[in-house]
Amino acid sequence: MRQARALPLSRRGLLTAGGALGLGALVTACGDNGGSGSGGDGGGSWSFTDDRKKKISLDGRPQHIVAYIAAAAALYDFGIEKQITGVFGPTTLKNGKPDVQAGDFPVDRATSLGNTWGQFNVEKYASLSPDLLITNMYDPGALFYVPDDSKKKILQLAPSAAISTGRISMLEPIKRYAALAEALGADPKAKKVTDAKARFEKATENLRKTVKSHKIKVMACSASADLFYVSNPKISADLIYFSQLGVDFVVPEKPDKGGYFESLSWENADKYDADVLFLDNRTATLQPGALTSKPTWSKLAAVKAGQITPWSSEPRFSYAGAAPLVESLTKAIQDAKKLS
């Protein structure tokens, strides 16, 4: 689900009922493919070609990076720990604790420019003297969580890098964030990174084996007060990857504009049968405890069987971020009973 956010859940807001551009773009700089010039402290020239096929060239490696929170979390997993000085997007909860989308990123170390859709403090952004802005790109050319009304001012202050995260397999943006992190100075052979990759690879093989012996139908979905969203496994990056591993997902018949999901009124929430509900767990969406007043919800076979598992519908694109998601889905399928 990813689109305009006047409604609580549409692609940019829901970013889960559910731009592949230039994924073959190479990281370039001074003749190597690490994307960085000489000097780990920013000395020497630096360049990187993003997924818009846009080459960013700087006099030195970026030292003041502002990133969408999920991008910051992915880069942190790959070893970028000090250069990210500002973030935007759902970073903290009302109680001050990190939002699920922040992953392991230390949110207290970076300045927040806005925590919700449409918020981006341009003045605060300028005060950070940014070298580079980094964000996801779920649709071609669309910089996620960069408001359209202030986009021009924002992009005048520093170059931007966009990584494609929609309509492609999750493995592709993971590889691209790994390449970007290496270009920014991270060590791809660090134990933290190699251990996370090994865990991810083990998890994916386990899921692949599990779905061969457990014939379970899964419905990726998201809930709001007025609508129930059935995500399209042919559009969202994580669902595409899980499908490639053999997971049997419900495919919505009439996806909304953009293709990420089909929105259903609560009266029609039982349109599709599923053994397991893969339910969006982001803070902007409703969770099972808040849905008991919806009669159709309570009648769903998977709900009655208690076969609901959380879905991080806007995954962080790193091995460390993805491995627990694969493991959680695998366990849900292993534990589920066939209901239809």
mmCIF file of N, CA, C and O in Angstrom, residues 95-150:
data_model
loop_
_atom_site.group_PDB
_atom_site.id
_atom_site.type_symbol
_atom_site.label_atom_id
_atom_site.label_comp_id
_atom_site.label_asym_id
_atom_site.label_seq_id
_atom_site.Cartn_x
_atom_site.Cartn_y
_atom_site.Cartn_z
ATOM 1 N N ASN A 95 5.409 7.635 23.208
ATOM 2 C CA ASN A 95 6.104 7.495 24.495
ATOM 3 C C ASN A 95 7.613 7.710 24.365
ATOM 4 O O ASN A 95 8.362 7.540 25.330
ATOM 5 N N GLY A 96 8.059 8.057 23.161
ATOM 6 C CA GLY A 96 9.467 8.338 22.948
ATOM 7 C C GLY A 96 10.308 7.138 22.540
ATOM 8 O O GLY A 96 11.471 7.292 22.155
ATOM 9 N N LYS A 97 9.743 5.951 22.615
ATOM 10 C CA LYS A 97 10.480 4.759 22.222
ATOM 11 C C LYS A 97 10.575 4.671 20.695
ATOM 12 O O LYS A 97 9.754 5.238 19.989
ATOM 13 N N PRO A 98 11.567 3.957 20.181
ATOM 14 C CA PRO A 98 11.725 3.854 18.726
ATOM 15 C C PRO A 98 10.538 3.194 18.049
ATOM 16 O O PRO A 98 9.973 2.226 18.568
ATOM 17 N N ASP A 99 10.145 3.723 16.903
ATOM 18 C CA ASP A 99 9.127 3.092 16.075
ATOM 19 C C ASP A 99 9.702 1.799 15.508
ATOM 20 O O ASP A 99 10.925 1.665 15.356
ATOM 21 N N VAL A 100 8.842 0.846 15.159
ATOM 22 C CA VAL A 100 9.299 -0.427 14.612
ATOM 23 C C VAL A 100 10.135 -0.207 13.357
ATOM 24 O O VAL A 100 11.075 -0.957 13.072
ATOM 25 N N GLN A 101 9.842 0.864 12.618
ATOM 26 C CA GLN A 101 10.562 1.103 11.373
ATOM 27 C C GLN A 101 11.982 1.638 11.594
ATOM 28 O O GLN A 101 12.790 1.690 10.667
ATOM 29 N N ALA A 102 12.278 2.018 12.821
ATOM 30 C CA ALA A 102 13.628 2.506 13.124
ATOM 31 C C ALA A 102 14.614 1.364 13.286
ATOM 32 O O ALA A 102 15.836 1.586 13.280
ATOM 33 N N GLY A 103 14.108 0.137 13.430
ATOM 34 C CA GLY A 103 14.999 -0.997 13.583
ATOM 35 C C GLY A 103 15.936 -0.818 14.768
ATOM 36 O O GLY A 103 15.519 -0.449 15.866
ATOM 37 N N ASP A 104 17.232 -1.026 14.539
ATOM 38 C CA ASP A 104 18.235 -0.886 15.589
ATOM 39 C C ASP A 104 18.917 0.478 15.563
ATOM 40 O O ASP A 104 19.847 0.724 16.348
ATOM 41 N N PHE A 105 18.456 1.349 14.677
ATOM 42 C CA PHE A 105 19.085 2.665 14.568
ATOM 43 C C PHE A 105 18.907 3.449 15.871
ATOM 44 O O PHE A 105 17.796 3.525 16.411
ATOM 45 N N PRO A 106 19.982 4.033 16.406
ATOM 46 C CA PRO A 106 19.897 4.793 17.662
ATOM 47 C C PRO A 106 19.234 6.150 17.416
ATOM 48 O O PRO A 106 19.900 7.127 17.061
ATOM 49 N N VAL A 107 17.934 6.205 17.602
ATOM 50 C CA VAL A 107 17.162 7.391 17.224
ATOM 51 C C VAL A 107 17.566 8.644 17.999
ATOM 52 O O VAL A 107 17.343 9.765 17.532
ATOM 53 N N ASP A 108 18.163 8.464 19.158
ATOM 54 C CA ASP A 108 18.555 9.627 19.951
ATOM 55 C C ASP A 108 19.816 10.305 19.417
ATOM 56 O O ASP A 108 20.174 11.397 19.856
ATOM 57 N N ARG A 109 20.457 9.696 18.455
ATOM 58 C CA ARG A 109 21.693 10.266 17.911
ATOM 59 C C ARG A 109 21.452 11.193 16.723
ATOM 60 O O ARG A 109 22.374 11.871 16.278
ATOM 61 N N ALA A 110 20.263 11.173 16.181
ATOM 62 C CA ALA A 110 19.988 11.956 14.978
ATOM 63 C C ALA A 110 18.831 12.928 15.208
ATOM 64 O O ALA A 110 17.920 12.662 15.996
ATOM 65 N N THR A 111 18.874 14.043 14.518
ATOM 66 C CA THR A 111 17.815 15.045 14.596
ATOM 67 C C THR A 111 16.637 14.613 13.744
ATOM 68 O O THR A 111 16.801 14.253 12.572
ATOM 69 N N SER A 112 15.439 14.629 14.315
ATOM 70 C CA SER A 112 14.238 14.269 13.567
ATOM 71 C C SER A 112 13.665 15.503 12.880
ATOM 72 O O SER A 112 13.464 16.541 13.504
ATOM 73 N N LEU A 113 13.393 15.372 11.594
ATOM 74 C CA LEU A 113 12.828 16.479 10.818
ATOM 75 C C LEU A 113 11.317 16.365 10.686
ATOM 76 O O LEU A 113 10.675 17.234 10.102
ATOM 77 N N GLY A 114 10.744 15.299 11.238
ATOM 78 C CA GLY A 114 9.304 15.084 11.138
ATOM 79 C C GLY A 114 9.000 13.620 11.309
ATOM 80 O O GLY A 114 9.692 12.759 10.741
ATOM 81 N N ASN A 115 7.980 13.311 12.073
ATOM 82 C CA ASN A 115 7.698 11.922 12.428
ATOM 83 C C ASN A 115 6.534 11.316 11.658
ATOM 84 O O ASN A 115 6.352 10.107 11.664
ATOM 85 N N THR A 116 5.741 12.151 10.992
ATOM 86 C CA THR A 116 4.562 11.645 10.296
ATOM 87 C C THR A 116 4.562 12.103 8.843
ATOM 88 O O THR A 116 5.336 12.975 8.438
ATOM 89 N N TRP A 117 3.663 11.518 8.074
ATOM 90 C CA TRP A 117 3.567 11.835 6.645
ATOM 91 C C TRP A 117 3.287 13.331 6.448
ATOM 92 O O TRP A 117 2.411 13.892 7.081
ATOM 93 N N GLY A 118 4.059 13.964 5.576
ATOM 94 C CA GLY A 118 3.870 15.381 5.284
ATOM 95 C C GLY A 118 4.740 16.297 6.125
ATOM 96 O O GLY A 118 4.860 17.489 5.821
ATOM 97 N N GLN A 119 5.328 15.760 7.188
ATOM 98 C CA GLN A 119 6.196 16.571 8.038
ATOM 99 C C GLN A 119 7.648 16.473 7.552
ATOM 100 O O GLN A 119 8.177 15.376 7.381
ATOM 101 N N PHE A 120 8.254 17.619 7.326
ATOM 102 C CA PHE A 120 9.672 17.682 6.973
ATOM 103 C C PHE A 120 10.101 19.122 7.223
ATOM 104 O O PHE A 120 9.774 20.027 6.457
ATOM 105 N N ASN A 121 10.812 19.353 8.314
ATOM 106 C CA ASN A 121 11.213 20.693 8.703
ATOM 107 C C ASN A 121 12.413 21.133 7.858
ATOM 108 O O ASN A 121 13.547 20.740 8.104
ATOM 109 N N VAL A 122 12.118 21.954 6.850
ATOM 110 C CA VAL A 122 13.150 22.368 5.903
ATOM 111 C C VAL A 122 14.228 23.213 6.581
ATOM 112 O O VAL A 122 15.430 23.069 6.291
ATOM 113 N N GLU A 123 13.819 24.084 7.497
ATOM 114 C CA GLU A 123 14.784 24.944 8.187
ATOM 115 C C GLU A 123 15.744 24.104 9.025
ATOM 116 O O GLU A 123 16.955 24.327 9.043
ATOM 117 N N LYS A 124 15.194 23.118 9.720
ATOM 118 C CA LYS A 124 16.036 22.243 10.541
ATOM 119 C C LYS A 124 16.962 21.415 9.646
ATOM 120 O O LYS A 124 18.133 21.176 9.989
ATOM 121 N N TYR A 125 16.441 21.003 8.497
ATOM 122 C CA TYR A 125 17.244 20.254 7.532
ATOM 123 C C TYR A 125 18.436 21.091 7.078
ATOM 124 O O TYR A 125 19.579 20.629 7.080
ATOM 125 N N ALA A 126 18.184 22.352 6.740
ATOM 126 C CA ALA A 126 19.256 23.245 6.294
ATOM 127 C C ALA A 126 20.304 23.440 7.388
ATOM 128 O O ALA A 126 21.516 23.513 7.105
ATOM 129 N N SER A 127 19.863 23.481 8.643
ATOM 130 C CA SER A 127 20.793 23.719 9.751
ATOM 131 C C SER A 127 21.768 22.570 9.954
ATOM 132 O O SER A 127 22.801 22.727 10.596
ATOM 133 N N LEU A 128 21.435 21.398 9.409
ATOM 134 C CA LEU A 128 22.306 20.229 9.545
ATOM 135 C C LEU A 128 23.430 20.221 8.513
ATOM 136 O O LEU A 128 24.285 19.335 8.538
ATOM 137 N N SER A 129 23.412 21.199 7.606
ATOM 138 C CA SER A 129 24.417 21.278 6.531
ATOM 139 C C SER A 129 24.567 19.927 5.825
ATOM 140 O O SER A 129 25.662 19.348 5.751
ATOM 141 N N PRO A 130 23.463 19.393 5.289
ATOM 142 C CA PRO A 130 23.491 18.039 4.722
ATOM 143 C C PRO A 130 24.371 17.928 3.470
ATOM 144 O O PRO A 130 24.411 18.827 2.633
ATOM 145 N N ASP A 131 25.077 16.800 3.378
ATOM 146 C CA ASP A 131 25.838 16.475 2.180
ATOM 147 C C ASP A 131 25.004 15.624 1.226
ATOM 148 O O ASP A 131 25.225 15.633 0.015
ATOM 149 N N LEU A 132 24.074 14.844 1.814
ATOM 150 C CA LEU A 132 23.328 13.879 1.008
ATOM 151 C C LEU A 132 22.026 13.507 1.699
ATOM 152 O O LEU A 132 21.990 13.319 2.916
ATOM 153 N N LEU A 133 20.953 13.408 0.920
ATOM 154 C CA LEU A 133 19.663 12.923 1.409
ATOM 155 C C LEU A 133 19.417 11.556 0.784
ATOM 156 O O LEU A 133 19.614 11.383 -0.427
ATOM 157 N N ILE A 134 18.982 10.598 1.596
ATOM 158 C CA ILE A 134 18.760 9.230 1.111
ATOM 159 C C ILE A 134 17.346 8.784 1.473
ATOM 160 O O ILE A 134 16.904 8.966 2.613
ATOM 161 N N THR A 135 16.654 8.185 0.518
ATOM 162 C CA THR A 135 15.320 7.666 0.819
ATOM 163 C C THR A 135 14.974 6.512 -0.110
ATOM 164 O O THR A 135 15.685 6.220 -1.077
ATOM 165 N N ASN A 136 13.870 5.848 0.194
ATOM 166 C CA ASN A 136 13.355 4.766 -0.634
ATOM 167 C C ASN A 136 12.579 5.332 -1.816
ATOM 168 O O ASN A 136 12.132 6.486 -1.797
ATOM 169 N N MET A 137 12.371 4.491 -2.813
ATOM 170 C CA MET A 137 11.593 4.882 -3.992
ATOM 171 C C MET A 137 10.675 3.715 -4.354
ATOM 172 O O MET A 137 11.079 2.779 -5.025
ATOM 173 N N TYR A 138 9.439 3.798 -3.874
ATOM 174 C CA TYR A 138 8.485 2.721 -4.131
ATOM 175 C C TYR A 138 7.875 2.809 -5.519
ATOM 176 O O TYR A 138 7.453 1.812 -6.091
ATOM 177 N N ASP A 139 7.808 4.004 -6.040
ATOM 178 C CA ASP A 139 7.325 4.216 -7.394
ATOM 179 C C ASP A 139 8.364 5.051 -8.140
ATOM 180 O O ASP A 139 9.049 5.888 -7.523
ATOM 181 N N PRO A 140 8.514 4.837 -9.435
ATOM 182 C CA PRO A 140 9.573 5.514 -10.191
ATOM 183 C C PRO A 140 9.583 7.033 -9.977
ATOM 184 O O PRO A 140 8.571 7.707 -10.182
ATOM 185 N N GLY A 141 10.708 7.538 -9.549
ATOM 186 C CA GLY A 141 10.885 8.979 -9.401
ATOM 187 C C GLY A 141 10.323 9.584 -8.134
ATOM 188 O O GLY A 141 10.552 10.767 -7.864
ATOM 189 N N ALA A 142 9.593 8.809 -7.334
ATOM 190 C CA ALA A 142 8.938 9.349 -6.132
ATOM 191 C C ALA A 142 9.830 9.134 -4.913
ATOM 192 O O ALA A 142 10.104 7.995 -4.520
ATOM 193 N N LEU A 143 10.292 10.232 -4.310
ATOM 194 C CA LEU A 143 11.139 10.146 -3.128
ATOM 195 C C LEU A 143 10.255 10.000 -1.901
ATOM 196 O O LEU A 143 9.544 10.927 -1.512
ATOM 197 N N PHE A 144 10.311 8.845 -1.285
ATOM 198 C CA PHE A 144 9.381 8.502 -0.210
ATOM 199 C C PHE A 144 9.538 9.409 1.004
ATOM 200 O O PHE A 144 10.644 9.631 1.499
ATOM 201 N N TYR A 145 8.395 9.924 1.451
ATOM 202 C CA TYR A 145 8.293 10.791 2.629
ATOM 203 C C TYR A 145 8.928 12.170 2.436
ATOM 204 O O TYR A 145 9.082 12.921 3.400
ATOM 205 N N VAL A 146 9.296 12.520 1.215
ATOM 206 C CA VAL A 146 9.730 13.888 0.908
ATOM 207 C C VAL A 146 8.489 14.610 0.379
ATOM 208 O O VAL A 146 8.005 14.293 -0.703
ATOM 209 N N PRO A 147 7.933 15.559 1.138
ATOM 210 C CA PRO A 147 6.664 16.194 0.757
ATOM 211 C C PRO A 147 6.750 16.920 -0.584
ATOM 212 O O PRO A 147 7.727 17.634 -0.853
ATOM 213 N N ASP A 148 5.734 16.749 -1.397
ATOM 214 C CA ASP A 148 5.714 17.399 -2.705
ATOM 215 C C ASP A 148 5.747 18.919 -2.600
ATOM 216 O O ASP A 148 6.373 19.593 -3.425
ATOM 217 N N ASP A 149 5.071 19.463 -1.573
ATOM 218 C CA ASP A 149 4.968 20.923 -1.488
ATOM 219 C C ASP A 149 6.279 21.603 -1.088
ATOM 220 O O ASP A 149 6.454 22.799 -1.297
ATOM 221 N N SER A 150 7.202 20.843 -0.506
ATOM 222 C CA SER A 150 8.494 21.431 -0.139
ATOM 223 C C SER A 150 9.665 20.716 -0.814
ATOM 224 O O SER A 150 10.825 20.986 -0.512
#
